[in-house]
Amino acid sequence: GLYHEFMETPIRKHTVNIEDLGAVGDNSTINTAMFEAAVAKAKALSTDGGCAVVVPKGTYLTAPFNLTSKMTLHLNAGATVIAV
């Protein structure tokens, strides 16, 4: 059979909104630098309660980027991240 596990999303002490870092969810702007900056901020906050990186409604294009520990990537309703 299939194994299913439910893990509650941890509450993070800090929040970073990628639009505050200059990301644009217009389905044409490449936002890789903004996602990388958000992950770097989250990594810096990992020893102080972690960080949620929030992606608002919109379509965000990005090249692949690495995630980090103690970080939650939270896509709001209507948010899409597309690898280019």
Tab-separated table of N, CA, C and O in Angstrom:
chain	number	residue	atom	x	y	z
A	1	GLY	N	0.816	-1.194	0.000
A	1	GLY	CA	0.000	0.000	0.000
A	1	GLY	C	0.855	1.251	0.000
A	1	GLY	O	2.065	1.210	0.152
A	2	LEU	N	0.194	2.339	-0.159
A	2	LEU	CA	0.873	3.629	-0.154
A	2	LEU	C	1.088	4.105	1.270
A	2	LEU	O	0.258	3.882	2.148
A	3	TYR	N	2.181	4.768	1.496
A	3	TYR	CA	2.492	5.331	2.797
A	3	TYR	C	2.206	6.833	2.750
A	3	TYR	O	2.711	7.540	1.901
A	4	HIS	N	1.342	7.296	3.627
A	4	HIS	CA	1.013	8.721	3.693
A	4	HIS	C	1.397	9.252	5.059
A	4	HIS	O	1.118	8.632	6.077
A	5	GLU	N	2.018	10.372	5.066
A	5	GLU	CA	2.390	11.005	6.319
A	5	GLU	C	1.995	12.470	6.244
A	5	GLU	O	2.266	13.143	5.245
A	6	PHE	N	1.364	12.964	7.271
A	6	PHE	CA	1.000	14.366	7.329
A	6	PHE	C	1.946	15.070	8.288
A	6	PHE	O	2.115	14.654	9.422
A	7	MET	N	2.578	16.107	7.800
A	7	MET	CA	3.460	16.902	8.639
A	7	MET	C	2.954	18.328	8.639
A	7	MET	O	2.803	18.935	7.578
A	8	GLU	N	2.658	18.844	9.811
A	8	GLU	CA	2.189	20.222	9.886
A	8	GLU	C	3.307	21.166	9.471
A	8	GLU	O	4.476	20.931	9.752
A	9	THR	N	2.916	22.243	8.801
A	9	THR	CA	3.885	23.253	8.412
A	9	THR	C	4.360	23.983	9.661
A	9	THR	O	3.547	24.499	10.425
A	10	PRO	N	5.679	24.014	9.881
A	10	PRO	CA	6.173	24.695	11.082
A	10	PRO	C	5.911	26.202	11.018
A	10	PRO	O	5.925	26.792	9.943
A	11	ILE	N	5.679	26.784	12.172
A	11	ILE	CA	5.540	28.232	12.263
A	11	ILE	C	6.938	28.812	12.343
A	11	ILE	O	7.736	28.429	13.203
A	12	ARG	N	7.254	29.702	11.430
A	12	ARG	CA	8.586	30.319	11.400
A	12	ARG	C	8.537	31.697	12.066
A	12	ARG	O	7.549	32.419	11.940
A	13	LYS	N	9.598	32.049	12.747
A	13	LYS	CA	9.667	33.319	13.469
A	13	LYS	C	9.722	34.511	12.516
A	13	LYS	O	9.211	35.582	12.817
A	14	HIS	N	10.345	34.320	11.360
A	14	HIS	CA	10.547	35.415	10.410
A	14	HIS	C	9.839	35.130	9.083
A	14	HIS	O	9.589	33.980	8.743
A	15	THR	N	9.564	36.200	8.342
A	15	THR	CA	8.918	36.085	7.034
A	15	THR	C	9.628	37.002	6.047
A	15	THR	O	9.962	38.144	6.386
A	16	VAL	N	9.847	36.492	4.838
A	16	VAL	CA	10.385	37.290	3.746
A	16	VAL	C	9.427	37.148	2.568
A	16	VAL	O	9.110	36.030	2.151
A	17	ASN	N	8.962	38.258	2.041
A	17	ASN	CA	8.095	38.269	0.861
A	17	ASN	C	8.984	38.547	-0.347
A	17	ASN	O	9.712	39.553	-0.359
A	18	ILE	N	8.947	37.669	-1.355
A	18	ILE	CA	9.863	37.857	-2.484
A	18	ILE	C	9.594	39.142	-3.259
A	18	ILE	O	10.503	39.678	-3.883
A	19	GLU	N	8.376	39.664	-3.193
A	19	GLU	CA	8.111	40.941	-3.874
A	19	GLU	C	8.832	42.094	-3.179
A	19	GLU	O	9.197	43.071	-3.815
A	20	ASP	N	9.072	41.964	-1.875
A	20	ASP	CA	9.847	42.985	-1.158
A	20	ASP	C	11.298	42.999	-1.610
A	20	ASP	O	12.018	43.974	-1.380
A	21	LEU	N	11.728	41.913	-2.247
A	21	LEU	CA	13.092	41.816	-2.770
A	21	LEU	C	13.149	42.144	-4.263
A	21	LEU	O	14.185	41.975	-4.893
A	22	GLY	N	12.010	42.571	-4.826
A	22	GLY	CA	11.984	42.980	-6.228
A	22	GLY	C	11.388	41.975	-7.196
A	22	GLY	O	11.354	42.234	-8.398
A	23	ALA	N	10.909	40.847	-6.710
A	23	ALA	CA	10.310	39.849	-7.606
A	23	ALA	C	9.001	40.381	-8.189
A	23	ALA	O	8.280	41.137	-7.537
A	24	VAL	N	8.738	39.975	-9.425
A	24	VAL	CA	7.527	40.400	-10.128
A	24	VAL	C	6.851	39.153	-10.692
A	24	VAL	O	7.450	38.409	-11.459
A	25	GLY	N	5.596	38.953	-10.333
A	25	GLY	CA	4.853	37.777	-10.782
A	25	GLY	C	4.048	38.051	-12.035
A	25	GLY	O	2.837	37.856	-12.056
A	26	ASP	N	4.728	38.482	-13.085
A	26	ASP	CA	4.047	38.879	-14.325
A	26	ASP	C	4.191	37.867	-15.457
A	26	ASP	O	3.841	38.149	-16.599
A	27	ASN	N	4.735	36.687	-15.170
A	27	ASN	CA	4.929	35.632	-16.163
A	27	ASN	C	5.915	36.017	-17.264
A	27	ASN	O	5.901	35.436	-18.332
A	28	SER	N	6.770	37.017	-16.994
A	28	SER	CA	7.811	37.346	-17.976
A	28	SER	C	9.141	37.733	-17.324
A	28	SER	O	10.194	37.507	-17.916
A	29	THR	N	9.110	38.300	-16.134
A	29	THR	CA	10.329	38.688	-15.434
A	29	THR	C	11.017	37.444	-14.867
A	29	THR	O	10.363	36.597	-14.274
A	30	ILE	N	12.331	37.355	-15.053
A	30	ILE	CA	13.104	36.268	-14.464
A	30	ILE	C	13.466	36.685	-13.032
A	30	ILE	O	14.127	37.696	-12.827
A	31	ASN	N	13.026	35.911	-12.068
A	31	ASN	CA	13.142	36.263	-10.655
A	31	ASN	C	14.177	35.446	-9.884
A	31	ASN	O	14.145	35.412	-8.650
A	32	THR	N	15.107	34.836	-10.575
A	32	THR	CA	16.071	33.951	-9.914
A	32	THR	C	16.836	34.665	-8.811
A	32	THR	O	16.964	34.141	-7.694
A	33	ALA	N	17.332	35.843	-9.076
A	33	ALA	CA	18.124	36.577	-8.076
A	33	ALA	C	17.297	36.865	-6.830
A	33	ALA	O	17.816	36.825	-5.705
A	34	MET	N	16.008	37.131	-7.008
A	34	MET	CA	15.156	37.433	-5.869
A	34	MET	C	14.888	36.184	-5.018
A	34	MET	O	14.879	36.251	-3.790
A	35	PHE	N	14.673	35.030	-5.693
A	35	PHE	CA	14.502	33.788	-4.940
A	35	PHE	C	15.788	33.435	-4.197
A	35	PHE	O	15.757	33.024	-3.033
A	36	GLU	N	16.931	33.598	-4.854
A	36	GLU	CA	18.212	33.303	-4.198
A	36	GLU	C	18.439	34.229	-3.009
A	36	GLU	O	18.936	33.790	-1.962
A	37	ALA	N	18.063	35.508	-3.141
A	37	ALA	CA	18.209	36.459	-2.031
A	37	ALA	C	17.300	36.069	-0.870
A	37	ALA	O	17.695	36.163	0.300
A	38	ALA	N	16.090	35.618	-1.175
A	38	ALA	CA	15.159	35.195	-0.125
A	38	ALA	C	15.700	33.976	0.610
A	38	ALA	O	15.629	33.898	1.844
A	39	VAL	N	16.253	33.019	-0.126
A	39	VAL	CA	16.827	31.823	0.501
A	39	VAL	C	18.036	32.208	1.354
A	39	VAL	O	18.217	31.685	2.459
A	40	ALA	N	18.849	33.144	0.881
A	40	ALA	CA	20.002	33.594	1.667
A	40	ALA	C	19.546	34.240	2.975
A	40	ALA	O	20.136	34.003	4.037
A	41	LYS	N	18.479	35.047	2.916
A	41	LYS	CA	17.940	35.649	4.143
A	41	LYS	C	17.426	34.560	5.076
A	41	LYS	O	17.653	34.601	6.282
A	42	ALA	N	16.726	33.575	4.511
A	42	ALA	CA	16.201	32.481	5.320
A	42	ALA	C	17.343	31.705	5.977
A	42	ALA	O	17.254	31.333	7.149
A	43	LYS	N	18.404	31.467	5.236
A	43	LYS	CA	19.552	30.743	5.789
A	43	LYS	C	20.174	31.515	6.943
A	43	LYS	O	20.524	30.940	7.972
A	44	ALA	N	20.271	32.831	6.792
A	44	ALA	CA	20.842	33.667	7.850
A	44	ALA	C	19.972	33.645	9.111
A	44	ALA	O	20.480	33.846	10.216
A	45	LEU	N	18.685	33.397	8.952
A	45	LEU	CA	17.753	33.383	10.079
A	45	LEU	C	17.486	31.980	10.621
A	45	LEU	O	16.676	31.803	11.525
A	46	SER	N	18.176	30.993	10.088
A	46	SER	CA	17.887	29.602	10.454
A	46	SER	C	18.146	29.302	11.925
A	46	SER	O	17.492	28.438	12.505
A	47	THR	N	19.059	30.018	12.553
A	47	THR	CA	19.346	29.773	13.968
A	47	THR	C	18.474	30.628	14.881
A	47	THR	O	18.588	30.541	16.105
A	48	ASP	N	17.609	31.451	14.292
A	48	ASP	CA	16.733	32.327	15.073
A	48	ASP	C	15.266	32.055	14.744
A	48	ASP	O	14.500	32.956	14.439
A	49	GLY	N	14.885	30.792	14.727
A	49	GLY	CA	13.482	30.441	14.551
A	49	GLY	C	13.042	30.173	13.129
A	49	GLY	O	11.883	29.905	12.873
A	50	GLY	N	13.963	30.249	12.186
A	50	GLY	CA	13.626	29.941	10.800
A	50	GLY	C	12.872	31.054	10.100
A	50	GLY	O	12.606	32.109	10.665
A	51	CYS	N	12.532	30.799	8.830
A	51	CYS	CA	11.953	31.839	7.995
A	51	CYS	C	10.991	31.233	6.975
A	51	CYS	O	11.275	30.201	6.379
A	52	ALA	N	9.874	31.908	6.794
A	52	ALA	CA	8.949	31.556	5.721
A	52	ALA	C	9.204	32.506	4.560
A	52	ALA	O	9.214	33.723	4.743
A	53	VAL	N	9.447	31.966	3.387
A	53	VAL	CA	9.573	32.759	2.172
A	53	VAL	C	8.203	32.727	1.500
A	53	VAL	O	7.719	31.664	1.105
A	54	VAL	N	7.572	33.889	1.399
A	54	VAL	CA	6.210	33.988	0.893
A	54	VAL	C	6.230	34.428	-0.571
A	54	VAL	O	6.897	35.394	-0.937
A	55	VAL	N	5.481	33.681	-1.390
A	55	VAL	CA	5.319	33.999	-2.807
A	55	VAL	C	3.859	34.431	-3.005
A	55	VAL	O	2.951	33.608	-2.887
A	56	PRO	N	3.629	35.725	-3.271
A	56	PRO	CA	2.260	36.209	-3.449
A	56	PRO	C	1.636	35.706	-4.753
A	56	PRO	O	2.302	35.100	-5.597
A	57	LYS	N	0.354	35.988	-4.923
A	57	LYS	CA	-0.363	35.625	-6.143
A	57	LYS	C	0.375	36.189	-7.355
A	57	LYS	O	0.813	37.335	-7.363
A	58	GLY	N	0.524	35.363	-8.380
A	58	GLY	CA	1.197	35.754	-9.610
A	58	GLY	C	1.943	34.568	-10.184
A	58	GLY	O	1.981	33.489	-9.592
A	59	THR	N	2.553	34.768	-11.336
A	59	THR	CA	3.341	33.725	-11.989
A	59	THR	C	4.789	34.196	-12.043
A	59	THR	O	5.098	35.178	-12.709
A	60	TYR	N	5.650	33.485	-11.311
A	60	TYR	CA	7.045	33.876	-11.131
A	60	TYR	C	7.946	32.924	-11.913
A	60	TYR	O	7.921	31.716	-11.687
A	61	LEU	N	8.734	33.451	-12.811
A	61	LEU	CA	9.689	32.659	-13.579
A	61	LEU	C	11.028	32.688	-12.861
A	61	LEU	O	11.455	33.736	-12.355
A	62	THR	N	11.708	31.544	-12.828
A	62	THR	CA	13.016	31.467	-12.183
A	62	THR	C	13.810	30.296	-12.741
A	62	THR	O	13.233	29.292	-13.165
A	63	ALA	N	15.120	30.453	-12.751
A	63	ALA	CA	15.994	29.309	-12.984
A	63	ALA	C	15.996	28.498	-11.687
A	63	ALA	O	15.536	28.991	-10.648
A	64	PRO	N	16.483	27.271	-11.722
A	64	PRO	CA	16.529	26.481	-10.486
A	64	PRO	C	17.349	27.183	-9.400
A	64	PRO	O	18.314	27.886	-9.683
A	65	PHE	N	16.928	26.994	-8.159
A	65	PHE	CA	17.658	27.532	-7.011
A	65	PHE	C	17.563	26.516	-5.885
A	65	PHE	O	16.643	25.698	-5.847
A	66	ASN	N	18.512	26.562	-4.966
A	66	ASN	CA	18.548	25.625	-3.839
A	66	ASN	C	17.781	26.189	-2.662
A	66	ASN	O	17.817	27.389	-2.401
A	67	LEU	N	17.117	25.298	-1.921
A	67	LEU	CA	16.447	25.681	-0.687
A	67	LEU	C	17.413	25.482	0.472
A	67	LEU	O	18.531	25.031	0.286
A	68	THR	N	16.990	25.828	1.672
A	68	THR	CA	17.846	25.689	2.839
A	68	THR	C	17.040	25.122	4.009
A	68	THR	O	15.811	25.068	3.953
A	69	SER	N	17.725	24.733	5.032
A	69	SER	CA	17.077	24.199	6.236
A	69	SER	C	16.346	25.298	6.987
A	69	SER	O	16.683	26.475	6.875
A	70	LYS	N	15.355	24.898	7.772
A	70	LYS	CA	14.583	25.812	8.613
A	70	LYS	C	13.888	26.894	7.806
A	70	LYS	O	13.717	28.021	8.245
A	71	MET	N	13.494	26.558	6.580
A	71	MET	CA	12.811	27.487	5.684
A	71	MET	C	11.539	26.827	5.174
A	71	MET	O	11.531	25.646	4.854
A	72	THR	N	10.470	27.606	5.113
A	72	THR	CA	9.229	27.156	4.503
A	72	THR	C	9.001	28.008	3.265
A	72	THR	O	9.027	29.235	3.351
A	73	LEU	N	8.825	27.374	2.116
A	73	LEU	CA	8.465	28.092	0.887
A	73	LEU	C	6.947	28.061	0.807
A	73	LEU	O	6.349	27.017	0.577
A	74	HIS	N	6.328	29.217	1.038
A	74	HIS	CA	4.873	29.306	1.101
A	74	HIS	C	4.336	30.028	-0.131
A	74	HIS	O	4.627	31.201	-0.338
A	75	LEU	N	3.581	29.305	-0.953
A	75	LEU	CA	2.926	29.910	-2.123
A	75	LEU	C	1.501	30.279	-1.735
A	75	LEU	O	0.718	29.412	-1.365
A	76	ASN	N	1.195	31.574	-1.795
A	76	ASN	CA	-0.175	32.014	-1.530
A	76	ASN	C	-1.097	31.490	-2.614
A	76	ASN	O	-0.645	31.081	-3.693
A	77	ALA	N	-2.392	31.518	-2.367
A	77	ALA	CA	-3.393	31.115	-3.370
A	77	ALA	C	-3.149	31.909	-4.644
A	77	ALA	O	-2.969	33.129	-4.597
A	78	GLY	N	-3.108	31.223	-5.763
A	78	GLY	CA	-2.915	31.875	-7.052
A	78	GLY	C	-1.451	32.110	-7.422
A	78	GLY	O	-1.170	32.699	-8.457
A	79	ALA	N	-0.521	31.652	-6.592
A	79	ALA	CA	0.905	31.802	-6.899
A	79	ALA	C	1.410	30.574	-7.639
A	79	ALA	O	1.078	29.439	-7.295
A	80	THR	N	2.193	30.819	-8.668
A	80	THR	CA	2.812	29.756	-9.463
A	80	THR	C	4.277	30.094	-9.668
A	80	THR	O	4.608	31.238	-9.972
A	81	VAL	N	5.150	29.104	-9.504
A	81	VAL	CA	6.579	29.267	-9.770
A	81	VAL	C	6.927	28.348	-10.925
A	81	VAL	O	6.651	27.147	-10.881
A	82	ILE	N	7.493	28.929	-11.991
A	82	ILE	CA	7.822	28.166	-13.203
A	82	ILE	C	9.318	28.228	-13.442
A	82	ILE	O	9.902	29.309	-13.477
A	83	ALA	N	9.924	27.053	-13.608
A	83	ALA	CA	11.355	26.976	-13.921
A	83	ALA	C	11.573	27.265	-15.400
A	83	ALA	O	10.819	26.781	-16.246
A	84	VAL	N	12.577	28.075	-15.664
A	84	VAL	CA	12.901	28.410	-17.059
A	84	VAL	C	14.320	28.008	-17.379
A	84	VAL	O	15.115	27.777	-16.504
